[in-house]
Coordinates of C-alpha atoms in Angstrom, one line a residue:
X1 CA -20.3 10.4 -44.0
X2 CA -17.4 8.4 -45.0
X3 CA -13.8 9.6 -42.6
X4 CA -11.1 10.0 -44.9
X5 CA -8.4 7.3 -44.6
X6 CA -5.9 10.0 -45.2
X7 CA -5.3 13.5 -43.6
X8 CA -3.2 15.6 -43.9
X9 CA -0.9 16.2 -40.6
X10 CA -2.0 20.3 -40.7
X11 CA -5.6 19.4 -40.9
X12 CA -4.9 16.7 -38.0
X13 CA -2.7 18.7 -35.7
X14 CA -5.8 21.5 -36.3
X15 CA -8.7 18.9 -35.5
X16 CA -7.1 17.8 -32.5
X17 CA -6.1 21.2 -31.0
X18 CA -9.9 22.1 -31.4
X19 CA -11.0 18.8 -29.7
X20 CA -8.7 19.6 -26.6
X21 CA -10.0 23.0 -26.5
X22 CA -13.5 22.3 -26.8
X23 CA -13.5 18.7 -25.2
X24 CA -10.8 19.0 -22.8
X25 CA -11.4 22.1 -21.3
X26 CA -14.8 23.4 -20.3
X27 CA -13.6 24.4 -16.3
X28 CA -11.2 26.5 -18.0
X29 CA -14.2 28.2 -19.8
X30 CA -16.6 28.5 -17.0
X31 CA -14.1 30.0 -15.2
X32 CA -13.2 32.6 -17.5
X33 CA -16.7 33.0 -18.9
X34 CA -17.7 34.0 -15.0
X35 CA -15.2 36.6 -14.1
X36 CA -16.7 38.5 -17.4
X37 CA -19.4 40.9 -18.6
X38 CA -20.9 39.4 -21.0
X39 CA -23.0 41.3 -22.1
X40 CA -20.2 44.0 -23.3
X41 CA -19.3 42.9 -27.0
X42 CA -15.8 43.6 -26.3
X43 CA -15.4 40.9 -24.1
X44 CA -17.4 38.4 -26.7
X45 CA -15.0 39.5 -28.4
X46 CA -12.0 39.3 -26.0
X47 CA -12.7 35.3 -25.3
X48 CA -13.0 34.3 -28.8
X49 CA -9.6 36.1 -29.3
X50 CA -8.3 33.8 -26.8
X51 CA -10.2 30.9 -28.0
X52 CA -8.5 31.5 -31.0
X53 CA -5.5 32.0 -29.9
X54 CA -5.7 29.0 -27.4
X55 CA -6.8 27.2 -31.0
X56 CA -4.2 28.2 -32.4
X57 CA -1.6 26.9 -30.0
X58 CA -3.1 23.2 -29.2
X59 CA -2.8 22.8 -32.6
X60 CA 1.2 23.9 -32.6
X61 CA 1.6 21.9 -30.3
X62 CA 0.6 18.7 -32.0
X63 CA 1.7 20.0 -35.2
X64 CA 5.8 20.0 -33.6
X65 CA 4.6 16.3 -32.2
X66 CA 3.3 14.9 -36.7
X67 CA 6.8 12.9 -37.5
X68 CA 6.9 9.8 -38.7
X69 CA 6.7 7.4 -36.0
X70 CA 6.3 9.7 -33.7
X71 CA 2.9 10.6 -34.3
X72 CA -0.2 8.3 -33.5
X73 CA 2.2 7.0 -30.3
X74 CA 2.6 10.9 -28.8
X75 CA -0.9 11.9 -30.1
X76 CA -2.5 9.6 -28.5
X77 CA -0.7 10.1 -24.8
X78 CA -1.6 13.8 -25.1
X79 CA -4.9 13.3 -25.7
X80 CA -5.3 10.8 -23.1
X81 CA -3.4 13.1 -20.4
X82 CA -6.3 15.3 -21.7
X83 CA -8.7 13.1 -21.2
X84 CA -7.7 12.3 -17.6
X85 CA -6.8 16.3 -16.6
X86 CA -10.3 17.1 -18.1
X87 CA -12.0 14.4 -15.4
X88 CA -10.3 14.7 -12.5
X89 CA -9.7 19.0 -12.8
X90 CA -14.1 18.4 -13.5
X91 CA -14.7 16.2 -11.2
X92 CA -13.5 17.4 -8.3
X93 CA -12.5 20.7 -8.7
X94 CA -8.5 20.5 -8.7
X95 CA -6.2 22.8 -10.4
X96 CA -2.8 20.9 -12.1
X97 CA 0.6 22.1 -11.5
X98 CA 3.9 21.0 -10.3
X99 CA 3.0 19.8 -6.9
X100 CA -0.2 18.1 -8.5
X101 CA 2.1 16.2 -10.8
X102 CA 4.6 15.1 -8.2
X103 CA 2.1 14.0 -5.5
X104 CA 0.6 11.4 -9.0
X105 CA 4.5 10.9 -9.4
X106 CA 4.8 9.7 -5.6
X107 CA 1.1 7.8 -5.2
X108 CA 1.2 4.3 -5.0
X109 CA -1.0 1.6 -6.9
X110 CA -3.7 1.5 -3.9
X111 CA -4.2 5.6 -4.1
X112 CA -4.2 5.1 -7.7
X113 CA -6.8 2.7 -6.7
X114 CA -9.1 4.6 -4.8
X115 CA -9.7 7.3 -8.0
X116 CA -10.3 4.8 -10.7
X117 CA -14.2 5.0 -11.1
X118 CA -16.7 4.9 -13.4
X119 CA -16.8 7.8 -14.7
X120 CA -13.5 8.2 -14.9
X121 CA -13.4 5.2 -17.4
X122 CA -16.2 7.0 -19.2
X123 CA -14.5 10.3 -19.6
X124 CA -11.4 8.5 -20.7
X125 CA -13.1 6.8 -23.2
X126 CA -14.9 9.2 -25.1
X127 CA -12.7 12.1 -24.3
X128 CA -9.4 10.0 -24.8
X129 CA -10.0 6.8 -26.2
X130 CA -12.5 7.5 -29.4
X131 CA -10.6 10.7 -30.8
X132 CA -7.0 8.2 -30.0
X133 CA -8.9 5.8 -31.8
X134 CA -9.7 7.9 -34.6
X135 CA -6.0 9.3 -35.2
X136 CA -4.8 5.0 -35.3
X137 CA -7.2 4.5 -37.6
X138 CA -6.4 7.4 -40.2
X139 CA -2.9 7.3 -42.7
X140 CA -1.0 10.9 -41.6
X141 CA 0.6 12.6 -44.4
X142 CA 3.3 13.6 -43.8
X143 CA 4.6 15.2 -47.0
X144 CA 8.6 16.4 -47.3
X145 CA 10.7 16.4 -44.0
X146 CA 11.5 20.8 -45.7
X147 CA 7.5 21.4 -46.4
X148 CA 6.7 20.1 -42.8
X149 CA 9.1 21.8 -41.0
X150 CA 8.3 25.4 -43.4
X151 CA 4.5 24.1 -42.4
X152 CA 5.1 24.9 -38.5
X153 CA 7.2 27.2 -38.9
X154 CA 4.4 29.3 -40.8
X155 CA 1.9 27.7 -37.7
X156 CA 4.3 29.1 -35.0
X157 CA 4.3 33.0 -36.8
X158 CA 0.0 32.7 -37.0
X159 CA 0.0 31.8 -33.0
X160 CA 2.7 34.4 -32.4
X161 CA 1.2 37.0 -34.3
X162 CA -2.6 36.0 -33.4
X163 CA -1.4 36.4 -29.6
X164 CA 0.2 40.0 -30.2
X165 CA -2.5 41.4 -31.8
X166 CA -5.3 40.5 -29.2
X167 CA -3.2 41.3 -26.5
X168 CA -2.4 44.6 -28.4
X169 CA -6.0 44.9 -28.7
X170 CA -7.8 43.8 -25.1
X171 CA -4.6 43.9 -23.0
X172 CA -6.7 45.8 -20.5
X173 CA -8.6 42.2 -20.1
X174 CA -6.6 39.8 -20.1
X175 CA -3.9 41.7 -17.9
X176 CA -7.1 41.5 -15.3
X177 CA -7.7 38.2 -15.7
X178 CA -4.6 37.0 -15.6
X179 CA -4.3 39.0 -12.2
X180 CA -7.7 37.7 -10.7
X181 CA -8.2 34.5 -12.2
X182 CA -3.9 33.0 -11.1
X183 CA -5.7 29.3 -11.9
X184 CA -6.8 29.9 -15.4
X185 CA -3.2 28.4 -16.0
X186 CA -3.4 25.3 -13.6
X187 CA -7.2 24.7 -15.8
X188 CA -6.0 24.8 -19.0
X189 CA -5.2 21.4 -20.0
X190 CA -3.1 19.6 -21.8
X191 CA -0.9 22.5 -21.0
X192 CA -1.3 22.6 -17.2
X193 CA -0.2 18.8 -16.8
X194 CA 3.7 19.8 -19.5
X195 CA 4.0 22.9 -17.6
X196 CA 3.9 21.0 -14.3
X197 CA 7.0 18.0 -15.4
X198 CA 8.1 21.2 -16.7
X199 CA 8.2 22.9 -13.6
X200 CA 9.3 19.7 -11.4
X201 CA 11.8 19.0 -13.2
X202 CA 13.9 22.1 -13.2
X203 CA 13.5 22.0 -9.1
X204 CA 14.9 18.5 -9.5
X205 CA 17.5 20.0 -12.0
X206 CA 18.6 22.1 -9.6
X207 CA 19.2 20.4 -7.1
X208 CA 22.1 19.9 -5.6
X209 CA 23.8 16.5 -5.4
X210 CA 25.9 16.2 -2.8
X211 CA 23.7 15.3 0.1
X212 CA 24.8 18.8 2.0
X213 CA 24.5 17.7 5.4
X214 CA 22.8 19.9 8.9
X215 CA 23.4 20.3 13.0
X216 CA 26.5 18.6 12.3
X217 CA 27.5 19.8 15.4
X218 CA 24.6 18.7 17.5
X219 CA 25.5 17.0 20.7
X220 CA 22.9 15.9 23.6
X221 CA 24.1 15.4 27.8
X222 CA 24.7 12.5 28.8
X223 CA 21.9 10.3 30.2
X224 CA 21.4 9.7 34.1
X225 CA 22.5 6.4 35.0
X226 CA 18.8 6.4 37.1
X227 CA 16.6 8.4 34.1
X228 CA 13.7 6.0 32.5
X229 CA 14.0 6.3 28.2
X230 CA 12.4 9.1 27.1
X231 CA 10.6 7.8 23.9
X232 CA 8.9 10.3 22.3
X233 CA 5.5 9.2 19.5
X234 CA 5.6 11.4 16.4
X235 CA 2.0 10.6 14.7
X236 CA 1.6 11.9 11.3
X237 CA -1.8 12.6 10.2
X238 CA -3.3 11.8 6.7
X239 CA -5.3 14.6 5.0
X240 CA -7.4 15.8 8.6
X241 CA -8.5 18.4 8.9
X242 CA -8.8 21.4 12.1
X243 CA -12.7 21.9 10.9
X244 CA -14.0 18.6 11.8
X245 CA -12.4 18.3 15.4
X246 CA -14.6 18.5 17.9
X247 CA -11.4 19.2 20.3
X248 CA -11.3 22.4 18.7
X249 CA -14.9 23.3 18.8
X250 CA -17.0 21.2 15.9
X251 CA -19.8 19.6 16.6
X252 CA -20.3 16.9 16.1
X253 CA -18.0 14.2 19.2
X254 CA -15.2 13.1 16.9
X255 CA -13.2 13.0 19.7
X256 CA -14.8 11.3 22.4
X257 CA -12.3 8.4 22.8
X258 CA -9.7 11.2 23.5
X259 CA -12.3 13.2 26.0
X260 CA -10.1 11.8 29.5
X261 CA -7.0 11.2 27.4
X262 CA -5.7 14.6 29.6
X263 CA -4.2 15.9 25.6
X264 CA -4.0 19.8 24.7
X265 CA -5.3 20.4 21.2
X266 CA -3.9 23.2 19.7
X267 CA -6.9 24.7 17.6
X268 CA -4.7 27.3 15.6
X269 CA -1.4 25.1 13.5
X270 CA -1.2 25.9 9.6
X271 CA 0.1 23.4 7.1
X272 CA 3.3 24.0 5.2
X273 CA 1.8 22.8 2.1
X274 CA -1.9 21.5 0.8
X275 CA 0.2 18.0 0.1
X276 CA 1.9 15.0 1.0
X277 CA 5.1 15.7 -1.0
X278 CA 5.4 18.4 -0.1
X279 CA 3.8 19.0 4.1
X280 CA 6.1 16.4 4.5
X281 CA 9.9 16.9 3.9
X282 CA 8.8 20.2 5.0
X283 CA 7.3 19.4 8.2
X284 CA 11.1 17.9 9.8
X285 CA 13.1 20.5 7.5
X286 CA 14.7 23.4 9.3
X287 CA 13.6 25.5 5.7
X288 CA 10.4 26.4 7.3
X289 CA 7.8 27.2 4.6
X290 CA 8.4 30.5 3.7
X291 CA 11.6 29.1 2.3
X292 CA 10.8 25.3 2.2
X293 CA 11.1 24.1 -1.6
X294 CA 11.0 20.1 -3.1
X295 CA 14.9 20.1 -4.0
X296 CA 16.0 22.0 -1.7
X297 CA 15.0 19.9 1.2
X298 CA 15.5 16.4 -0.8
X299 CA 19.6 17.8 -1.1
X300 CA 19.7 18.4 2.5
X301 CA 19.9 16.2 5.8
X302 CA 16.3 16.9 8.4
X303 CA 16.1 16.4 12.1
X304 CA 15.6 12.8 11.7
X305 CA 19.3 13.2 10.5
X306 CA 20.5 15.5 13.3
X307 CA 18.8 13.0 16.0
X308 CA 20.1 10.0 14.6
X309 CA 23.4 11.7 14.8
X310 CA 23.0 12.8 18.6
X311 CA 22.7 9.6 19.8
X312 CA 18.3 9.5 19.8
X313 CA 16.9 6.3 18.6
X314 CA 15.2 7.1 15.2
X315 CA 12.3 4.6 13.8
X316 CA 9.8 5.3 11.2
X317 CA 6.5 3.0 11.2
X318 CA 4.8 3.4 8.4
X319 CA 1.3 2.8 6.5
X320 CA 0.7 5.2 3.9
X321 CA 2.2 5.7 0.5
X322 CA 5.8 6.1 1.6
X323 CA 7.6 8.9 3.3
X324 CA 8.5 11.0 1.1
X325 CA 12.5 11.1 1.1
X326 CA 12.4 11.6 4.6
X327 CA 13.1 8.6 6.2
X328 CA 15.2 7.6 3.7
X329 CA 18.5 6.9 5.7
X330 CA 16.1 5.9 9.2
X331 CA 15.6 2.7 9.7
X332 CA 11.6 2.3 8.9
X333 CA 9.1 -0.5 8.3
X334 CA 5.8 -0.5 6.1
X335 CA 3.0 -2.0 8.0
X336 CA 0.5 -1.4 5.5
X337 CA 1.7 -4.6 3.5
X338 CA 1.2 -6.4 7.0
X339 CA -1.4 -9.4 7.4
X340 CA -3.3 -8.9 9.8
X341 CA -7.0 -10.7 8.8
X342 CA -8.5 -7.9 11.5
X343 CA -6.5 -5.1 10.5
X344 CA -5.7 -5.8 6.0
X345 CA -7.8 -6.8 4.2
X346 CA -4.6 -7.4 1.7
X347 CA -5.1 -4.4 -0.4
X348 CA -4.2 -1.7 2.2
X349 CA -4.6 -1.8 6.7
X350 CA -6.2 0.0 9.2
X351 CA -4.3 2.3 11.4
X352 CA -4.5 0.0 14.6
X353 CA -1.2 -1.8 13.0
X354 CA 1.0 1.0 13.6
X355 CA 0.2 0.5 17.7
X356 CA 1.1 -2.9 16.3
X357 CA 4.1 -2.0 15.5
X358 CA 4.4 0.6 18.2
X359 CA 4.2 -1.9 20.9
X360 CA 7.6 -4.2 19.4
X361 CA 9.0 -0.9 19.0
X362 CA 8.7 0.1 22.1
X363 CA 9.7 -3.3 23.6
X364 CA 12.5 -2.6 21.8
X365 CA 13.3 0.4 23.5
X366 CA 12.6 0.1 26.5
X367 CA 14.9 -3.1 26.8
X368 CA 17.7 -0.9 24.4
X369 CA 17.4 2.0 27.5
X370 CA 18.2 4.3 24.8
X371 CA 16.1 7.2 24.2
X372 CA 13.9 7.4 20.8
X373 CA 11.5 8.9 18.2
X374 CA 9.5 6.7 16.8
X375 CA 6.8 8.3 13.4
X376 CA 4.0 6.9 12.9
X377 CA 2.6 7.8 9.8
X378 CA -0.9 7.2 9.2
X379 CA -3.6 6.4 6.3
X380 CA -5.5 8.4 8.6
X381 CA -8.5 10.4 6.2
X382 CA -7.4 10.1 2.8
X383 CA -9.7 10.7 0.1
X384 CA -11.3 9.8 -2.1
X385 CA -12.5 5.8 -0.8
X386 CA -13.1 7.6 2.8
X387 CA -15.3 4.5 3.5
X388 CA -11.8 2.2 3.8
X389 CA -10.2 4.0 6.1
X390 CA -12.2 3.0 9.7
X391 CA -13.9 -0.6 10.6
X392 CA -17.4 -1.0 10.7
X393 CA -17.0 -0.7 14.8
X394 CA -16.3 3.4 14.5
X395 CA -19.4 3.9 12.1
X396 CA -20.2 6.7 14.2
X397 CA -22.5 9.2 12.0
X398 CA -24.7 8.1 8.9
X399 CA -26.2 7.2 6.2
X400 CA -22.3 7.2 4.5
X401 CA -20.5 8.0 1.0
X402 CA -19.5 4.2 0.7
X403 CA -17.9 5.0 -2.4
X404 CA -15.0 7.4 -4.4
X405 CA -17.6 9.0 -6.3
X406 CA -17.3 11.1 -3.6
X407 CA -18.9 14.8 -5.8
X408 CA -22.2 12.5 -6.5
X409 CA -22.9 11.7 -2.5
X410 CA -24.8 14.5 -0.5
X411 CA -23.1 16.6 1.2
X412 CA -24.4 14.9 4.9
X413 CA -23.0 11.7 3.6
X414 CA -19.3 12.8 2.7
X415 CA -19.7 15.1 5.6
X416 CA -20.5 11.6 8.0
X417 CA -18.2 9.2 6.4
X418 CA -15.4 11.5 6.3
X419 CA -15.7 12.2 10.3
X420 CA -15.9 8.8 10.8
X421 CA -13.1 9.0 9.6
X422 CA -11.2 11.5 12.1
X423 CA -13.6 9.4 14.8
X424 CA -11.4 6.2 14.0
X425 CA -8.0 8.5 14.2
X426 CA -9.4 9.8 17.8
X427 CA -9.3 5.9 19.0
X428 CA -5.7 4.6 16.9
X429 CA -4.6 8.2 19.4
X430 CA -5.9 6.6 22.9
X431 CA -4.6 3.1 22.2
X432 CA -1.3 4.6 21.5
X433 CA -1.4 6.9 24.3
X434 CA -3.0 4.3 26.7
X435 CA 0.1 1.9 25.4
X436 CA 2.3 5.2 26.5
X437 CA 0.4 5.4 29.6
X438 CA 1.1 1.5 30.8
X439 CA 4.6 1.6 30.2
X440 CA 4.9 5.3 32.7
X441 CA 7.2 3.4 35.0
X442 CA 9.9 2.2 32.5
X443 CA 9.7 5.0 30.2
X444 CA 9.1 9.0 30.0
X445 CA 7.1 9.7 26.5
X446 CA 5.4 11.9 24.8
X447 CA 3.2 12.0 22.0
X448 CA 2.6 14.2 19.1
X449 CA 0.4 14.6 16.3
X450 CA 0.0 16.5 13.9
X451 CA -1.9 16.2 10.2
X452 CA 0.4 17.2 7.1
X453 CA -2.5 19.2 4.8
X454 CA -7.0 19.0 5.8
X455 CA -9.0 18.7 3.3
X456 CA -12.0 20.0 0.7
X457 CA -15.4 18.1 1.8
X458 CA -17.0 20.0 -1.7
X459 CA -17.3 23.2 -0.1
X460 CA -17.5 26.0 -3.6
X461 CA -17.5 22.9 -5.5
X462 CA -14.1 21.8 -4.2
X463 CA -12.9 18.3 -2.9
X464 CA -9.7 16.4 -1.7
X465 CA -6.6 17.8 -1.6
X466 CA -3.4 20.0 -3.0
X467 CA -4.6 23.6 -4.2
X468 CA -1.7 25.3 -4.5
X469 CA -0.9 27.3 -1.6
X470 CA -1.4 30.8 -2.7
X471 CA -4.6 29.8 -3.3
X472 CA -5.6 27.0 -1.2
X473 CA -9.4 27.3 1.4
X474 CA -8.4 27.3 4.6
X475 CA -10.2 23.5 5.3
X476 CA -6.9 22.0 3.0
X477 CA -4.3 24.5 5.5
X478 CA -5.8 24.5 9.3
X479 CA -5.1 21.4 10.4
X480 CA -5.3 19.5 13.6
X481 CA -2.3 19.3 16.3
X482 CA -2.5 17.2 19.7
X483 CA -0.1 16.6 22.5
X484 CA 0.1 14.5 25.8
X485 CA 2.9 13.6 27.9
X486 CA 3.4 11.0 30.6
X487 CA 3.9 12.9 33.9
X488 CA 7.3 10.9 34.1
X489 CA 7.9 13.7 31.0
X490 CA 6.3 16.8 31.8
X491 CA 9.0 16.5 35.1
X492 CA 11.7 15.5 33.3
X493 CA 10.6 18.5 29.9
X494 CA 9.9 21.3 33.3
X495 CA 6.2 21.1 31.1
X496 CA 3.2 20.9 32.5
X497 CA 0.3 19.8 30.5
X498 CA -1.9 23.9 32.0
X499 CA 1.3 25.4 31.4
X500 CA 1.2 23.7 27.8
X501 CA -2.5 24.4 27.8
X502 CA -1.7 28.1 28.4
X503 CA 0.1 28.5 25.1
X504 CA -2.1 25.8 22.6
X505 CA -4.6 28.4 21.7
X506 CA -1.6 31.2 20.1
X507 CA -0.8 30.5 15.9
X508 CA 1.2 27.4 15.3
X509 CA 2.7 25.8 11.6
X510 CA 4.6 23.1 10.7
X511 CA 7.8 25.1 11.5
X512 CA 7.2 24.4 15.1
X513 CA 8.2 20.5 14.6
X514 CA 11.4 19.6 13.7
X515 CA 12.5 22.3 16.9
X516 CA 10.3 20.7 19.0
X517 CA 11.7 17.4 18.6
X518 CA 15.3 18.9 19.1
X519 CA 14.2 20.6 22.4
X520 CA 12.3 17.4 23.6
X521 CA 15.7 15.5 23.4
X522 CA 18.1 18.0 24.3
X523 CA 19.8 18.6 21.3
X524 CA 22.5 21.7 21.2
X525 CA 22.8 22.6 17.7
X526 CA 23.3 26.1 16.1
X527 CA 19.9 24.2 13.6
X528 CA 17.8 24.6 16.8
X529 CA 15.6 27.5 16.6
X530 CA 14.2 27.9 20.4
X531 CA 11.4 30.7 19.4
X532 CA 9.9 27.8 17.8
X533 CA 10.5 25.0 20.5
X534 CA 6.6 24.6 22.3
X535 CA 7.7 23.3 25.6
X536 CA 10.2 26.7 25.5
X537 CA 6.8 28.0 24.9
X538 CA 5.1 26.3 27.6
X539 CA 7.8 26.6 30.3
X540 CA 7.6 30.8 29.9
X541 CA 4.3 30.0 32.2
X542 CA 5.8 26.9 34.0
X543 CA 3.6 26.6 37.4
X544 CA 5.9 26.9 40.6
X545 CA 6.8 23.2 41.9
X546 CA 7.1 22.1 38.6
X547 CA 10.8 20.5 39.1
X548 CA 13.9 21.3 37.1
X549 CA 14.5 19.2 33.3
X550 CA 16.6 16.3 33.8
X551 CA 19.3 17.0 32.6
X552 CA 21.0 14.0 30.2

């Protein structure tokens, strides 16, 4: 059968809408179908109503693009976007909202490269390039602009009419689905992508143009002449979930490297978000998880700015895809582009480069004699290429999933690979502690480790992370946190390891990080919330004989 060389814009819009509805939305239809009583004729008619309304809606979306010079490139982009969204939803069980769009826009080429696979290319070819090629090959008949405008108006009226008619007939069914299956709007492609971009634009458009200063009153007591400098090393983990930390009771020895390091593990810590673009700004913000939005945080200073204003030397070392704006106003260095052949392969570096960076930063801090904070931003266990996150020497568990097509691996192989990444993270933390301990006679040091968010490893068909926090599983929100203090730091801060251990089992979150950093350096400011400071809670159970906190 020969395809027509010329097709009216209206016909093309209905065909393109049907293609996207049927081919790019299997996850949407599976989810909707699973929530219905398919033995009921009423439920089947309600489903048919959803299909008709959505067909009309997606077709109207295409129809609005059908203008000379705009139609072909715009429809091609729409088809490719829909195909890509359908692939990632179907392969990894993700949902697409403004947070996921923010992640996409803030990722780098190395993270994006980890997601490229043969199934992705096949999906894009069949779902996207094939219909796009047909659109390019056809001649679209637009007609006079007045007639085209009237056609769009009639199409819109039909869509609205169908929606009202079916809503009036099946209101109870639709209301139940909207209430109990909130994920449906994040599954419907490509409206989920468009809604995500719109939500992100609206969020940013509401942000204050002028940067809001926080903690303008920040000050510290002067440091005693004989006191050693205090160095806090904050290690921000990536995609580490608490469920796989043996320090928290996991049955495999993933944290063996830390067994003799006298660390304190916090087993009940909740992340602010389920993606780096949310959690990273949130954990350094004074807003707290309940008031946090990326736009609001981006328009105001964070705890790093407060510490720098108070005289603390602050430096950010990155082996990830950037600090998401958190370190914009403090010195920073991108170590992911290092050329150390033992740790880097020309594409990315293992987290050991952060230890090297810390070694150089520590030497500078000791020479300067000033209190300082150094943030190490890990690559951690970022997926789906978990096998790239650790060296061969950290391969403790086998067989492994040595591919980015993780949904094709067995659950055992996937878990082995992810656990090997946690093993390596533990080794890097142990190296960091050893480095700090070796300088105990010259600097009082504190190490804090906390992950930005967790990860799904195929539980209930969900992989990776980034689900909306309100519906995210515990695997994506429950994160590990670790503390280590040198003997000098314990004496200086008035906190023993035993006292800290007694409070470690309480419930904590990213909200505790900024107050703890301010409290560690004795920063006095209205922005400081003592009730969230981990050290304040530990001092309440401090052991007799421990000296008072030094005045600085």
